[in-house]
Amino acid sequence: MNPVIEIIEEVPPQILGESPHWDVKTQSLYFVDIIGKSIHKYTPSTRQHAKATLGNPSFIIPIKTFKDKFVVSQETEIVTLNWDGVSEKVGKVEELPGSNINADRDGKFNDGKCDSLGRLWIGTIGMDLKNEAVAFGKLYSYQHHLKTHLENVSISNGMAWNDSIKKFYYIDSMSGCVDEYDFDLDGGSIIPDTTQRKRIFITEKVKDLQKLPDGMTLDTDGNIWVAVFGQKKIVKINPNKPEIILQTIEIPVKQVTAMAWGGPDLDVLFVTTGNTPLPGYVINAPGDGCLYKITQLGARGLPPNDFVLYKQV
């Protein structure tokens, strides 16, 4: 069975499509255009697409038990907002207490996902493009306030959890690999000791922004699927045999950013891409920035985790 790769024609190309999240309740896909300063909703059953303007969001995640309410990043703060998924403007926007960071010291928020208890994990981009050895980004979690887990991060990107084996997978893109950590779900912590970290290499160590492991997801068999920005591909890897690439899916655009399982059976892989002006890239090629769907993969994912809005203590 060969995968079928299709452009979703109802969704116009994005400048930097990112962070797709499948909402089981509405059977819709949410995602962002970071540079295009917008949040998006696509509903496959009706083929309807909607977007709202919002300054520099890097992710959008529904809030559990609330209707039309989301948690969203805003460069140096995390906010909640109301959006009906139709209007071009969002409703009430409120900063989450204790979520503000300093861009010069901590970087700016990038990818975010929730663990199975609804705790938000979010990393930052913090690097000197003139001196790649200088990395000051961080990986945080947020429940009642920000808690730092990793420091000296360059470009914080993909995250995924396998609760059955108590593992957390994490991508700092400039490392060229996926890091595997032991994970304590109840305590909300990883074990960051490098002696207890396994590195799963996706590309040889990168020296520039031309080939970066970016977004990541797991399937129900525990395999890792990684978008490789700059290399027109998604790779599937068994973390127990990281030296073997189980499958490579060629995507017809260079800037493959992230993916999420969706559809009624969670067997459709939705893929976001970019059309971002960067050195060495020709932009506005056919398909750049489009939203894709991949079917007939013979795999499926787990329901994504929504954000739990905990009472402040």
PDB file of C-alpha atoms in Angstrom:
ATOM      1  CA  MET A   1       0.000   0.000   0.000  1.00  0.00           C
ATOM      2  CA  ASN A   2       1.503   3.311  -1.099  1.00  0.00           C
ATOM      3  CA  PRO A   3       0.710   6.520   0.793  1.00  0.00           C
ATOM      4  CA  VAL A   4      -1.524   9.000  -1.007  1.00  0.00           C
ATOM      5  CA  ILE A   5      -0.380  12.623  -0.618  1.00  0.00           C
ATOM      6  CA  GLU A   6      -2.862  15.389  -1.434  1.00  0.00           C
ATOM      7  CA  ILE A   7      -3.006  19.162  -1.124  1.00  0.00           C
ATOM      8  CA  ILE A   8      -6.090  20.392   0.725  1.00  0.00           C
ATOM      9  CA  GLU A   9      -7.268  22.872  -1.874  1.00  0.00           C
ATOM     10  CA  GLU A  10      -9.766  24.666   0.388  1.00  0.00           C
ATOM     11  CA  VAL A  11      -6.920  26.029   2.557  1.00  0.00           C
ATOM     12  CA  PRO A  12      -4.782  28.759   0.952  1.00  0.00           C
ATOM     13  CA  PRO A  13      -0.986  28.530   1.295  1.00  0.00           C
ATOM     14  CA  GLN A  14       0.581  29.840   4.499  1.00  0.00           C
ATOM     15  CA  ILE A  15       3.853  31.666   5.020  1.00  0.00           C
ATOM     16  CA  LEU A  16       4.788  29.397   7.919  1.00  0.00           C
ATOM     17  CA  GLY A  17       2.111  26.833   8.696  1.00  0.00           C
ATOM     18  CA  GLU A  18       2.789  25.121  12.022  1.00  0.00           C
ATOM     19  CA  SER A  19       1.508  23.171  15.039  1.00  0.00           C
ATOM     20  CA  PRO A  20      -1.487  21.234  13.657  1.00  0.00           C
ATOM     21  CA  HIS A  21      -3.848  19.929  16.365  1.00  0.00           C
ATOM     22  CA  TRP A  22      -6.800  17.647  15.669  1.00  0.00           C
ATOM     23  CA  ASP A  23      -9.904  18.427  17.719  1.00  0.00           C
ATOM     24  CA  VAL A  24     -11.854  15.209  18.268  1.00  0.00           C
ATOM     25  CA  LYS A  25     -14.967  17.065  19.509  1.00  0.00           C
ATOM     26  CA  THR A  26     -15.489  19.076  16.334  1.00  0.00           C
ATOM     27  CA  GLN A  27     -13.595  16.748  13.971  1.00  0.00           C
ATOM     28  CA  SER A  28     -11.569  19.743  12.868  1.00  0.00           C
ATOM     29  CA  LEU A  29      -7.918  20.624  12.439  1.00  0.00           C
ATOM     30  CA  TYR A  30      -6.504  23.741  14.092  1.00  0.00           C
ATOM     31  CA  PHE A  31      -3.136  25.188  13.119  1.00  0.00           C
ATOM     32  CA  VAL A  32      -1.293  28.512  12.927  1.00  0.00           C
ATOM     33  CA  ASP A  33       0.578  30.632  10.443  1.00  0.00           C
ATOM     34  CA  ILE A  34       3.284  32.158  12.598  1.00  0.00           C
ATOM     35  CA  ILE A  35       4.579  34.753  10.146  1.00  0.00           C
ATOM     36  CA  GLY A  36       1.128  35.240   8.638  1.00  0.00           C
ATOM     37  CA  LYS A  37      -0.102  36.142  12.163  1.00  0.00           C
ATOM     38  CA  SER A  38      -3.200  33.988  12.077  1.00  0.00           C
ATOM     39  CA  ILE A  39      -4.935  30.966  13.580  1.00  0.00           C
ATOM     40  CA  HIS A  40      -6.833  28.519  11.381  1.00  0.00           C
ATOM     41  CA  LYS A  41      -9.559  25.887  11.468  1.00  0.00           C
ATOM     42  CA  TYR A  42     -10.246  23.315   8.780  1.00  0.00           C
ATOM     43  CA  THR A  43     -13.193  20.904   8.909  1.00  0.00           C
ATOM     44  CA  PRO A  44     -12.788  18.039   6.417  1.00  0.00           C
ATOM     45  CA  SER A  45     -16.432  16.905   6.491  1.00  0.00           C
ATOM     46  CA  THR A  46     -17.653  20.269   5.227  1.00  0.00           C
ATOM     47  CA  ARG A  47     -14.394  21.320   3.544  1.00  0.00           C
ATOM     48  CA  GLN A  48     -14.695  24.638   5.366  1.00  0.00           C
ATOM     49  CA  HIS A  49     -11.678  26.757   6.245  1.00  0.00           C
ATOM     50  CA  ALA A  50     -11.659  29.774   8.559  1.00  0.00           C
ATOM     51  CA  LYS A  51      -8.944  32.009   9.954  1.00  0.00           C
ATOM     52  CA  ALA A  52      -8.601  34.849  12.425  1.00  0.00           C
ATOM     53  CA  THR A  53      -5.858  37.417  12.756  1.00  0.00           C
ATOM     54  CA  LEU A  54      -3.595  37.138  15.787  1.00  0.00           C
ATOM     55  CA  GLY A  55      -0.059  38.416  16.305  1.00  0.00           C
ATOM     56  CA  ASN A  56       2.663  35.747  15.909  1.00  0.00           C
ATOM     57  CA  PRO A  57       0.978  32.644  17.374  1.00  0.00           C
ATOM     58  CA  SER A  58       3.118  29.490  17.367  1.00  0.00           C
ATOM     59  CA  PHE A  59       0.428  27.021  18.482  1.00  0.00           C
ATOM     60  CA  ILE A  60      -3.293  26.762  19.208  1.00  0.00           C
ATOM     61  CA  ILE A  61      -4.764  24.070  21.483  1.00  0.00           C
ATOM     62  CA  PRO A  62      -8.409  23.692  22.587  1.00  0.00           C
ATOM     63  CA  ILE A  63      -9.108  24.005  26.307  1.00  0.00           C
ATOM     64  CA  LYS A  64     -10.753  20.924  27.746  1.00  0.00           C
ATOM     65  CA  THR A  65     -14.403  21.215  28.923  1.00  0.00           C
ATOM     66  CA  PHE A  66     -14.737  24.672  27.305  1.00  0.00           C
ATOM     67  CA  LYS A  67     -16.432  25.401  23.997  1.00  0.00           C
ATOM     68  CA  ASP A  68     -14.609  27.623  21.510  1.00  0.00           C
ATOM     69  CA  LYS A  69     -11.834  28.452  23.969  1.00  0.00           C
ATOM     70  CA  PHE A  70      -8.133  27.961  23.279  1.00  0.00           C
ATOM     71  CA  VAL A  71      -4.660  28.395  24.679  1.00  0.00           C
ATOM     72  CA  VAL A  72      -2.313  30.194  22.278  1.00  0.00           C
ATOM     73  CA  SER A  73       1.238  31.527  22.384  1.00  0.00           C
ATOM     74  CA  GLN A  74       2.067  35.183  21.776  1.00  0.00           C
ATOM     75  CA  GLU A  75       5.869  35.378  21.449  1.00  0.00           C
ATOM     76  CA  THR A  76       6.618  36.097  25.133  1.00  0.00           C
ATOM     77  CA  GLU A  77       3.301  35.247  26.783  1.00  0.00           C
ATOM     78  CA  ILE A  78       0.670  32.531  26.762  1.00  0.00           C
ATOM     79  CA  VAL A  79      -2.952  33.568  26.450  1.00  0.00           C
ATOM     80  CA  THR A  80      -6.410  32.085  26.428  1.00  0.00           C
ATOM     81  CA  LEU A  81      -8.923  33.337  23.907  1.00  0.00           C
ATOM     82  CA  ASN A  82     -12.400  32.733  22.601  1.00  0.00           C
ATOM     83  CA  TRP A  83     -12.935  31.976  18.911  1.00  0.00           C
ATOM     84  CA  ASP A  84     -16.011  30.565  17.222  1.00  0.00           C
ATOM     85  CA  GLY A  85     -13.972  29.081  14.382  1.00  0.00           C
ATOM     86  CA  VAL A  86     -15.804  31.245  11.849  1.00  0.00           C
ATOM     87  CA  SER A  87     -15.106  34.912  12.568  1.00  0.00           C
ATOM     88  CA  GLU A  88     -12.038  36.760  11.309  1.00  0.00           C
ATOM     89  CA  LYS A  89     -11.464  38.195  14.785  1.00  0.00           C
ATOM     90  CA  VAL A  90     -11.052  36.452  18.117  1.00  0.00           C
ATOM     91  CA  GLY A  91     -12.991  37.198  21.271  1.00  0.00           C
ATOM     92  CA  LYS A  92     -11.702  37.873  24.775  1.00  0.00           C
ATOM     93  CA  VAL A  93      -7.926  37.435  25.154  1.00  0.00           C
ATOM     94  CA  GLU A  94      -6.413  36.925  28.620  1.00  0.00           C
ATOM     95  CA  GLU A  95      -2.812  36.266  29.608  1.00  0.00           C
ATOM     96  CA  LEU A  96      -2.236  33.141  31.675  1.00  0.00           C
ATOM     97  CA  PRO A  97      -0.852  34.229  35.074  1.00  0.00           C
ATOM     98  CA  GLY A  98       2.864  33.629  35.410  1.00  0.00           C
ATOM     99  CA  SER A  99       3.437  32.867  31.727  1.00  0.00           C
ATOM    100  CA  ASN A 100       5.370  35.951  30.647  1.00  0.00           C
ATOM    101  CA  ILE A 101       9.042  35.592  29.683  1.00  0.00           C
ATOM    102  CA  ASN A 102      11.861  37.942  28.660  1.00  0.00           C
ATOM    103  CA  ALA A 103      12.811  37.621  24.982  1.00  0.00           C
ATOM    104  CA  ASP A 104      16.435  38.703  25.461  1.00  0.00           C
ATOM    105  CA  ARG A 105      16.979  36.256  28.318  1.00  0.00           C
ATOM    106  CA  ASP A 106      14.635  33.347  27.496  1.00  0.00           C
ATOM    107  CA  GLY A 107      13.909  33.569  23.769  1.00  0.00           C
ATOM    108  CA  LYS A 108      10.440  33.536  22.186  1.00  0.00           C
ATOM    109  CA  PHE A 109       7.812  30.827  22.477  1.00  0.00           C
ATOM    110  CA  ASN A 110       7.630  28.220  19.728  1.00  0.00           C
ATOM    111  CA  ASP A 111       5.984  24.776  19.631  1.00  0.00           C
ATOM    112  CA  GLY A 112       3.617  23.742  22.408  1.00  0.00           C
ATOM    113  CA  LYS A 113       1.778  20.517  23.236  1.00  0.00           C
ATOM    114  CA  CYS A 114      -0.022  19.021  26.226  1.00  0.00           C
ATOM    115  CA  ASP A 115       0.733  15.818  28.088  1.00  0.00           C
ATOM    116  CA  SER A 116      -2.051  13.396  28.965  1.00  0.00           C
ATOM    117  CA  LEU A 117      -2.911  15.299  32.154  1.00  0.00           C
ATOM    118  CA  GLY A 118      -3.507  18.468  30.134  1.00  0.00           C
ATOM    119  CA  ARG A 119      -0.324  20.161  31.310  1.00  0.00           C
ATOM    120  CA  LEU A 120       1.116  22.497  28.651  1.00  0.00           C
ATOM    121  CA  TRP A 121       4.720  22.030  27.518  1.00  0.00           C
ATOM    122  CA  ILE A 122       6.246  24.840  25.509  1.00  0.00           C
ATOM    123  CA  GLY A 123       9.736  25.656  24.332  1.00  0.00           C
ATOM    124  CA  THR A 124      11.415  28.772  23.027  1.00  0.00           C
ATOM    125  CA  ILE A 125      13.671  29.797  20.191  1.00  0.00           C
ATOM    126  CA  GLY A 126      16.773  31.311  21.719  1.00  0.00           C
ATOM    127  CA  MET A 127      19.874  31.434  19.573  1.00  0.00           C
ATOM    128  CA  ASP A 128      22.334  33.857  18.053  1.00  0.00           C
ATOM    129  CA  LEU A 129      22.158  33.292  14.303  1.00  0.00           C
ATOM    130  CA  LYS A 130      25.677  34.742  13.970  1.00  0.00           C
ATOM    131  CA  ASN A 131      27.068  32.373  16.589  1.00  0.00           C
ATOM    132  CA  GLU A 132      25.164  29.075  16.720  1.00  0.00           C
ATOM    133  CA  ALA A 133      27.105  28.019  19.826  1.00  0.00           C
ATOM    134  CA  VAL A 134      25.138  30.606  21.810  1.00  0.00           C
ATOM    135  CA  ALA A 135      21.802  29.015  22.714  1.00  0.00           C
ATOM    136  CA  PHE A 136      19.651  30.478  25.470  1.00  0.00           C
ATOM    137  CA  GLY A 137      16.228  28.980  24.774  1.00  0.00           C
ATOM    138  CA  LYS A 138      14.342  26.887  27.320  1.00  0.00           C
ATOM    139  CA  LEU A 139      11.777  24.132  27.612  1.00  0.00           C
ATOM    140  CA  TYR A 140       8.974  24.878  30.068  1.00  0.00           C
ATOM    141  CA  SER A 141       5.805  23.323  31.315  1.00  0.00           C
ATOM    142  CA  TYR A 142       2.841  25.342  32.522  1.00  0.00           C
ATOM    143  CA  GLN A 143       0.224  24.337  35.034  1.00  0.00           C
ATOM    144  CA  HIS A 144      -0.105  27.180  37.535  1.00  0.00           C
ATOM    145  CA  HIS A 145       3.102  28.891  36.420  1.00  0.00           C
ATOM    146  CA  LEU A 146       6.074  28.278  34.156  1.00  0.00           C
ATOM    147  CA  LYS A 147       8.481  25.560  35.263  1.00  0.00           C
ATOM    148  CA  THR A 148      11.858  25.243  33.523  1.00  0.00           C
ATOM    149  CA  HIS A 149      12.985  21.744  32.476  1.00  0.00           C
ATOM    150  CA  LEU A 150      15.788  22.312  29.944  1.00  0.00           C
ATOM    151  CA  GLU A 151      18.083  25.245  29.212  1.00  0.00           C
ATOM    152  CA  ASN A 152      20.570  26.153  26.463  1.00  0.00           C
ATOM    153  CA  VAL A 153      18.029  25.226  23.789  1.00  0.00           C
ATOM    154  CA  SER A 154      18.414  26.621  20.263  1.00  0.00           C
ATOM    155  CA  ILE A 155      15.123  25.988  18.427  1.00  0.00           C
ATOM    156  CA  SER A 156      12.590  24.103  20.542  1.00  0.00           C
ATOM    157  CA  ASN A 157      10.292  22.084  18.298  1.00  0.00           C
ATOM    158  CA  GLY A 158       8.676  18.633  18.338  1.00  0.00           C
ATOM    159  CA  MET A 159       7.369  16.958  21.492  1.00  0.00           C
ATOM    160  CA  ALA A 160       5.625  13.630  22.087  1.00  0.00           C
ATOM    161  CA  TRP A 161       4.912  11.255  24.972  1.00  0.00           C
ATOM    162  CA  ASN A 162       4.594   7.497  25.235  1.00  0.00           C
ATOM    163  CA  ASP A 163       2.865   7.009  28.580  1.00  0.00           C
ATOM    164  CA  SER A 164       2.935   3.207  28.368  1.00  0.00           C
ATOM    165  CA  ILE A 165       6.732   3.164  28.632  1.00  0.00           C
ATOM    166  CA  LYS A 166       7.081   6.503  30.489  1.00  0.00           C
ATOM    167  CA  LYS A 167       9.090   8.253  27.784  1.00  0.00           C
ATOM    168  CA  PHE A 168       9.197  11.840  26.543  1.00  0.00           C
ATOM    169  CA  TYR A 169      10.578  12.666  23.084  1.00  0.00           C
ATOM    170  CA  TYR A 170      11.899  16.138  22.324  1.00  0.00           C
ATOM    171  CA  ILE A 171      13.505  17.979  19.427  1.00  0.00           C
ATOM    172  CA  ASP A 172      15.952  20.852  19.709  1.00  0.00           C
ATOM    173  CA  SER A 173      16.234  21.345  15.967  1.00  0.00           C
ATOM    174  CA  MET A 174      19.860  22.453  15.718  1.00  0.00           C
ATOM    175  CA  SER A 175      20.968  19.178  17.318  1.00  0.00           C
ATOM    176  CA  GLY A 176      19.695  17.248  14.291  1.00  0.00           C
ATOM    177  CA  CYS A 177      18.103  14.564  16.429  1.00  0.00           C
ATOM    178  CA  VAL A 178      15.332  13.484  18.778  1.00  0.00           C
ATOM    179  CA  ASP A 179      16.121  13.201  22.497  1.00  0.00           C
ATOM    180  CA  GLU A 180      14.423  10.500  24.557  1.00  0.00           C
ATOM    181  CA  TYR A 181      13.948  11.064  28.300  1.00  0.00           C
ATOM    182  CA  ASP A 182      12.367   9.143  31.116  1.00  0.00           C
ATOM    183  CA  PHE A 183       9.165  10.920  32.098  1.00  0.00           C
ATOM    184  CA  ASP A 184       7.240  11.243  35.353  1.00  0.00           C
ATOM    185  CA  LEU A 185       3.675  12.068  34.327  1.00  0.00           C
ATOM    186  CA  ASP A 186       2.266  12.578  37.824  1.00  0.00           C
ATOM    187  CA  GLY A 187       5.154  14.809  38.857  1.00  0.00           C
ATOM    188  CA  GLY A 188       5.230  16.612  35.524  1.00  0.00           C
ATOM    189  CA  SER A 189       8.963  16.270  35.045  1.00  0.00           C
ATOM    190  CA  ILE A 190      11.575  14.765  32.760  1.00  0.00           C
ATOM    191  CA  ILE A 191      14.982  13.422  33.710  1.00  0.00           C
ATOM    192  CA  PRO A 192      17.333  15.818  31.928  1.00  0.00           C
ATOM    193  CA  ASP A 193      20.592  14.172  33.041  1.00  0.00           C
ATOM    194  CA  THR A 194      22.455  13.609  29.766  1.00  0.00           C
ATOM    195  CA  THR A 195      23.637  10.205  30.978  1.00  0.00           C
ATOM    196  CA  GLN A 196      19.990   9.109  30.951  1.00  0.00           C
ATOM    197  CA  ARG A 197      19.121  10.614  27.575  1.00  0.00           C
ATOM    198  CA  LYS A 198      19.086   8.606  24.369  1.00  0.00           C
ATOM    199  CA  ARG A 199      19.723  10.440  21.120  1.00  0.00           C
ATOM    200  CA  ILE A 200      17.847   9.310  18.029  1.00  0.00           C
ATOM    201  CA  PHE A 201      19.530  10.864  15.011  1.00  0.00           C
ATOM    202  CA  ILE A 202      17.410  12.142  12.140  1.00  0.00           C
ATOM    203  CA  THR A 203      20.020  14.165  10.231  1.00  0.00           C
ATOM    204  CA  GLU A 204      23.724  14.590  10.716  1.00  0.00           C
ATOM    205  CA  LYS A 205      24.490  17.526  12.987  1.00  0.00           C
ATOM    206  CA  VAL A 206      23.347  20.662  11.233  1.00  0.00           C
ATOM    207  CA  LYS A 207      25.372  23.803  10.732  1.00  0.00           C
ATOM    208  CA  ASP A 208      22.646  25.983   9.286  1.00  0.00           C
ATOM    209  CA  LEU A 209      18.892  26.233   8.789  1.00  0.00           C
ATOM    210  CA  GLN A 210      18.760  24.013   5.696  1.00  0.00           C
ATOM    211  CA  LYS A 211      17.835  20.654   7.259  1.00  0.00           C
ATOM    212  CA  LEU A 212      16.190  20.540  10.640  1.00  0.00           C
ATOM    213  CA  PRO A 213      14.061  17.999  12.452  1.00  0.00           C
ATOM    214  CA  ASP A 214      10.935  20.005  13.220  1.00  0.00           C
ATOM    215  CA  GLY A 215       7.499  18.743  14.330  1.00  0.00           C
ATOM    216  CA  MET A 216       6.916  15.226  15.625  1.00  0.00           C
ATOM    217  CA  THR A 217       4.125  12.793  16.466  1.00  0.00           C
ATOM    218  CA  LEU A 218       3.740   9.146  17.506  1.00  0.00           C
ATOM    219  CA  ASP A 219       1.590   6.357  16.133  1.00  0.00           C
ATOM    220  CA  THR A 220      -0.215   3.712  18.191  1.00  0.00           C
ATOM    221  CA  ASP A 221       2.751   1.349  17.788  1.00  0.00           C
ATOM    222  CA  GLY A 222       5.077   3.853  19.462  1.00  0.00           C
ATOM    223  CA  ASN A 223       6.904   4.812  16.260  1.00  0.00           C
ATOM    224  CA  ILE A 224       8.152   8.385  15.881  1.00  0.00           C
ATOM    225  CA  TRP A 225       7.205  10.417  12.814  1.00  0.00           C
ATOM    226  CA  VAL A 226       9.394  13.490  12.253  1.00  0.00           C
ATOM    227  CA  ALA A 227       9.050  16.334   9.761  1.00  0.00           C
ATOM    228  CA  VAL A 228      12.473  17.237   8.346  1.00  0.00           C
ATOM    229  CA  PHE A 229      12.469  20.901   7.385  1.00  0.00           C
ATOM    230  CA  GLY A 230      14.565  21.553   4.281  1.00  0.00           C
ATOM    231  CA  GLN A 231      14.632  17.940   3.076  1.00  0.00           C
ATOM    232  CA  LYS A 232      11.146  17.411   1.604  1.00  0.00           C
ATOM    233  CA  LYS A 233      10.367  14.496   3.857  1.00  0.00           C
ATOM    234  CA  ILE A 234       8.808  12.873   6.874  1.00  0.00           C
ATOM    235  CA  VAL A 235      10.640   9.929   8.429  1.00  0.00           C
ATOM    236  CA  LYS A 236       9.249   7.118  10.562  1.00  0.00           C
ATOM    237  CA  ILE A 237      11.539   5.592  13.178  1.00  0.00           C
ATOM    238  CA  ASN A 238      11.233   2.934  15.865  1.00  0.00           C
ATOM    239  CA  PRO A 239      12.888   4.520  18.936  1.00  0.00           C
ATOM    240  CA  ASN A 240      14.130   1.082  19.997  1.00  0.00           C
ATOM    241  CA  LYS A 241      16.024   0.774  16.703  1.00  0.00           C
ATOM    242  CA  PRO A 242      16.863   4.396  15.948  1.00  0.00           C
ATOM    243  CA  GLU A 243      19.532   3.572  13.381  1.00  0.00           C
ATOM    244  CA  ILE A 244      16.858   2.191  11.019  1.00  0.00           C
ATOM    245  CA  ILE A 245      14.459   4.467   9.148  1.00  0.00           C
ATOM    246  CA  LEU A 246      11.300   2.397   8.763  1.00  0.00           C
ATOM    247  CA  GLN A 247       9.713   4.651   6.169  1.00  0.00           C
ATOM    248  CA  THR A 248      10.424   7.875   4.320  1.00  0.00           C
ATOM    249  CA  ILE A 249       7.549   9.885   2.870  1.00  0.00           C
ATOM    250  CA  GLU A 250       8.607  12.375   0.227  1.00  0.00           C
ATOM    251  CA  ILE A 251       6.675  15.654   0.407  1.00  0.00           C
ATOM    252  CA  PRO A 252       6.841  17.841  -2.733  1.00  0.00           C
ATOM    253  CA  VAL A 253       7.949  20.959  -0.827  1.00  0.00           C
ATOM    254  CA  LYS A 254      11.110  21.721   1.112  1.00  0.00           C
ATOM    255  CA  GLN A 255       9.715  23.379   4.221  1.00  0.00           C
ATOM    256  CA  VAL A 256       7.874  20.517   5.926  1.00  0.00           C
ATOM    257  CA  THR A 257       7.117  21.757   9.436  1.00  0.00           C
ATOM    258  CA  ALA A 258       4.786  19.492  11.443  1.00  0.00           C
ATOM    259  CA  MET A 259       2.009  16.920  11.303  1.00  0.00           C
ATOM    260  CA  ALA A 260      -0.899  15.559  13.332  1.00  0.00           C
ATOM    261  CA  TRP A 261      -3.082  12.464  13.101  1.00  0.00           C
ATOM    262  CA  GLY A 262      -6.722  13.222  12.418  1.00  0.00           C
ATOM    263  CA  GLY A 263      -9.922  12.021  10.836  1.00  0.00           C
ATOM    264  CA  PRO A 264     -12.647   9.881  12.478  1.00  0.00           C
ATOM    265  CA  ASP A 265     -10.231   6.946  12.813  1.00  0.00           C
ATOM    266  CA  LEU A 266      -7.099   9.059  13.427  1.00  0.00           C
ATOM    267  CA  ASP A 267      -5.484   7.490  10.374  1.00  0.00           C
ATOM    268  CA  VAL A 268      -5.051  10.638   8.268  1.00  0.00           C
ATOM    269  CA  LEU A 269      -1.775  12.502   8.669  1.00  0.00           C
ATOM    270  CA  PHE A 270      -2.265  16.261   8.237  1.00  0.00           C
ATOM    271  CA  VAL A 271       0.967  18.077   7.342  1.00  0.00           C
ATOM    272  CA  THR A 272       1.743  21.788   7.561  1.00  0.00           C
ATOM    273  CA  THR A 273       4.414  23.395   5.392  1.00  0.00           C
ATOM    274  CA  GLY A 274       6.101  26.760   4.940  1.00  0.00           C
ATOM    275  CA  ASN A 275       6.845  29.283   2.235  1.00  0.00           C
ATOM    276  CA  THR A 276       9.307  31.287   4.276  1.00  0.00           C
ATOM    277  CA  PRO A 277      12.011  33.506   2.748  1.00  0.00           C
ATOM    278  CA  LEU A 278      15.281  31.980   3.982  1.00  0.00           C
ATOM    279  CA  PRO A 279      18.780  31.916   2.462  1.00  0.00           C
ATOM    280  CA  GLY A 280      19.017  29.114  -0.082  1.00  0.00           C
ATOM    281  CA  TYR A 281      15.253  28.690  -0.555  1.00  0.00           C
ATOM    282  CA  VAL A 282      13.193  29.585  -3.592  1.00  0.00           C
ATOM    283  CA  ILE A 283       9.769  30.624  -2.339  1.00  0.00           C
ATOM    284  CA  ASN A 284       6.396  30.509  -4.053  1.00  0.00           C
ATOM    285  CA  ALA A 285       7.110  27.179  -5.714  1.00  0.00           C
ATOM    286  CA  PRO A 286       3.927  25.135  -6.374  1.00  0.00           C
ATOM    287  CA  GLY A 287       2.651  23.595  -3.158  1.00  0.00           C
ATOM    288  CA  ASP A 288       4.821  25.666  -0.806  1.00  0.00           C
ATOM    289  CA  GLY A 289       2.956  26.604   2.362  1.00  0.00           C
ATOM    290  CA  CYS A 290       0.021  24.321   1.596  1.00  0.00           C
ATOM    291  CA  LEU A 291      -1.780  22.039   4.026  1.00  0.00           C
ATOM    292  CA  TYR A 292      -1.454  18.387   3.012  1.00  0.00           C
ATOM    293  CA  LYS A 293      -3.147  15.166   3.994  1.00  0.00           C
ATOM    294  CA  ILE A 294      -1.611  11.716   3.710  1.00  0.00           C
ATOM    295  CA  THR A 295      -3.773   8.591   3.658  1.00  0.00           C
ATOM    296  CA  GLN A 296      -3.212   4.836   3.202  1.00  0.00           C
ATOM    297  CA  LEU A 297      -0.295   4.842   5.646  1.00  0.00           C
ATOM    298  CA  GLY A 298      -1.300   1.669   7.453  1.00  0.00           C
ATOM    299  CA  ALA A 299      -0.871   3.509  10.769  1.00  0.00           C
ATOM    300  CA  ARG A 300      -2.915   5.677  13.093  1.00  0.00           C
ATOM    301  CA  GLY A 301      -2.390   8.004  16.011  1.00  0.00           C
ATOM    302  CA  LEU A 302      -3.834   8.552  19.456  1.00  0.00           C
ATOM    303  CA  PRO A 303      -6.326  11.296  20.356  1.00  0.00           C
ATOM    304  CA  PRO A 304      -4.389  14.521  21.042  1.00  0.00           C
ATOM    305  CA  ASN A 305      -4.356  16.070  24.495  1.00  0.00           C
ATOM    306  CA  ASP A 306      -6.255  19.291  25.124  1.00  0.00           C
ATOM    307  CA  PHE A 307      -5.156  21.893  27.642  1.00  0.00           C
ATOM    308  CA  VAL A 308      -6.598  21.735  31.158  1.00  0.00           C
ATOM    309  CA  LEU A 309      -7.151  25.175  32.641  1.00  0.00           C
ATOM    310  CA  TYR A 310      -6.151  24.565  36.255  1.00  0.00           C
ATOM    311  CA  LYS A 311      -7.375  26.855  39.005  1.00  0.00           C
ATOM    312  CA  GLN A 312      -4.658  29.161  40.222  1.00  0.00           C
ATOM    313  CA  VAL A 313      -3.246  28.396  43.679  1.00  0.00           C
TER     314      VAL A 313
END
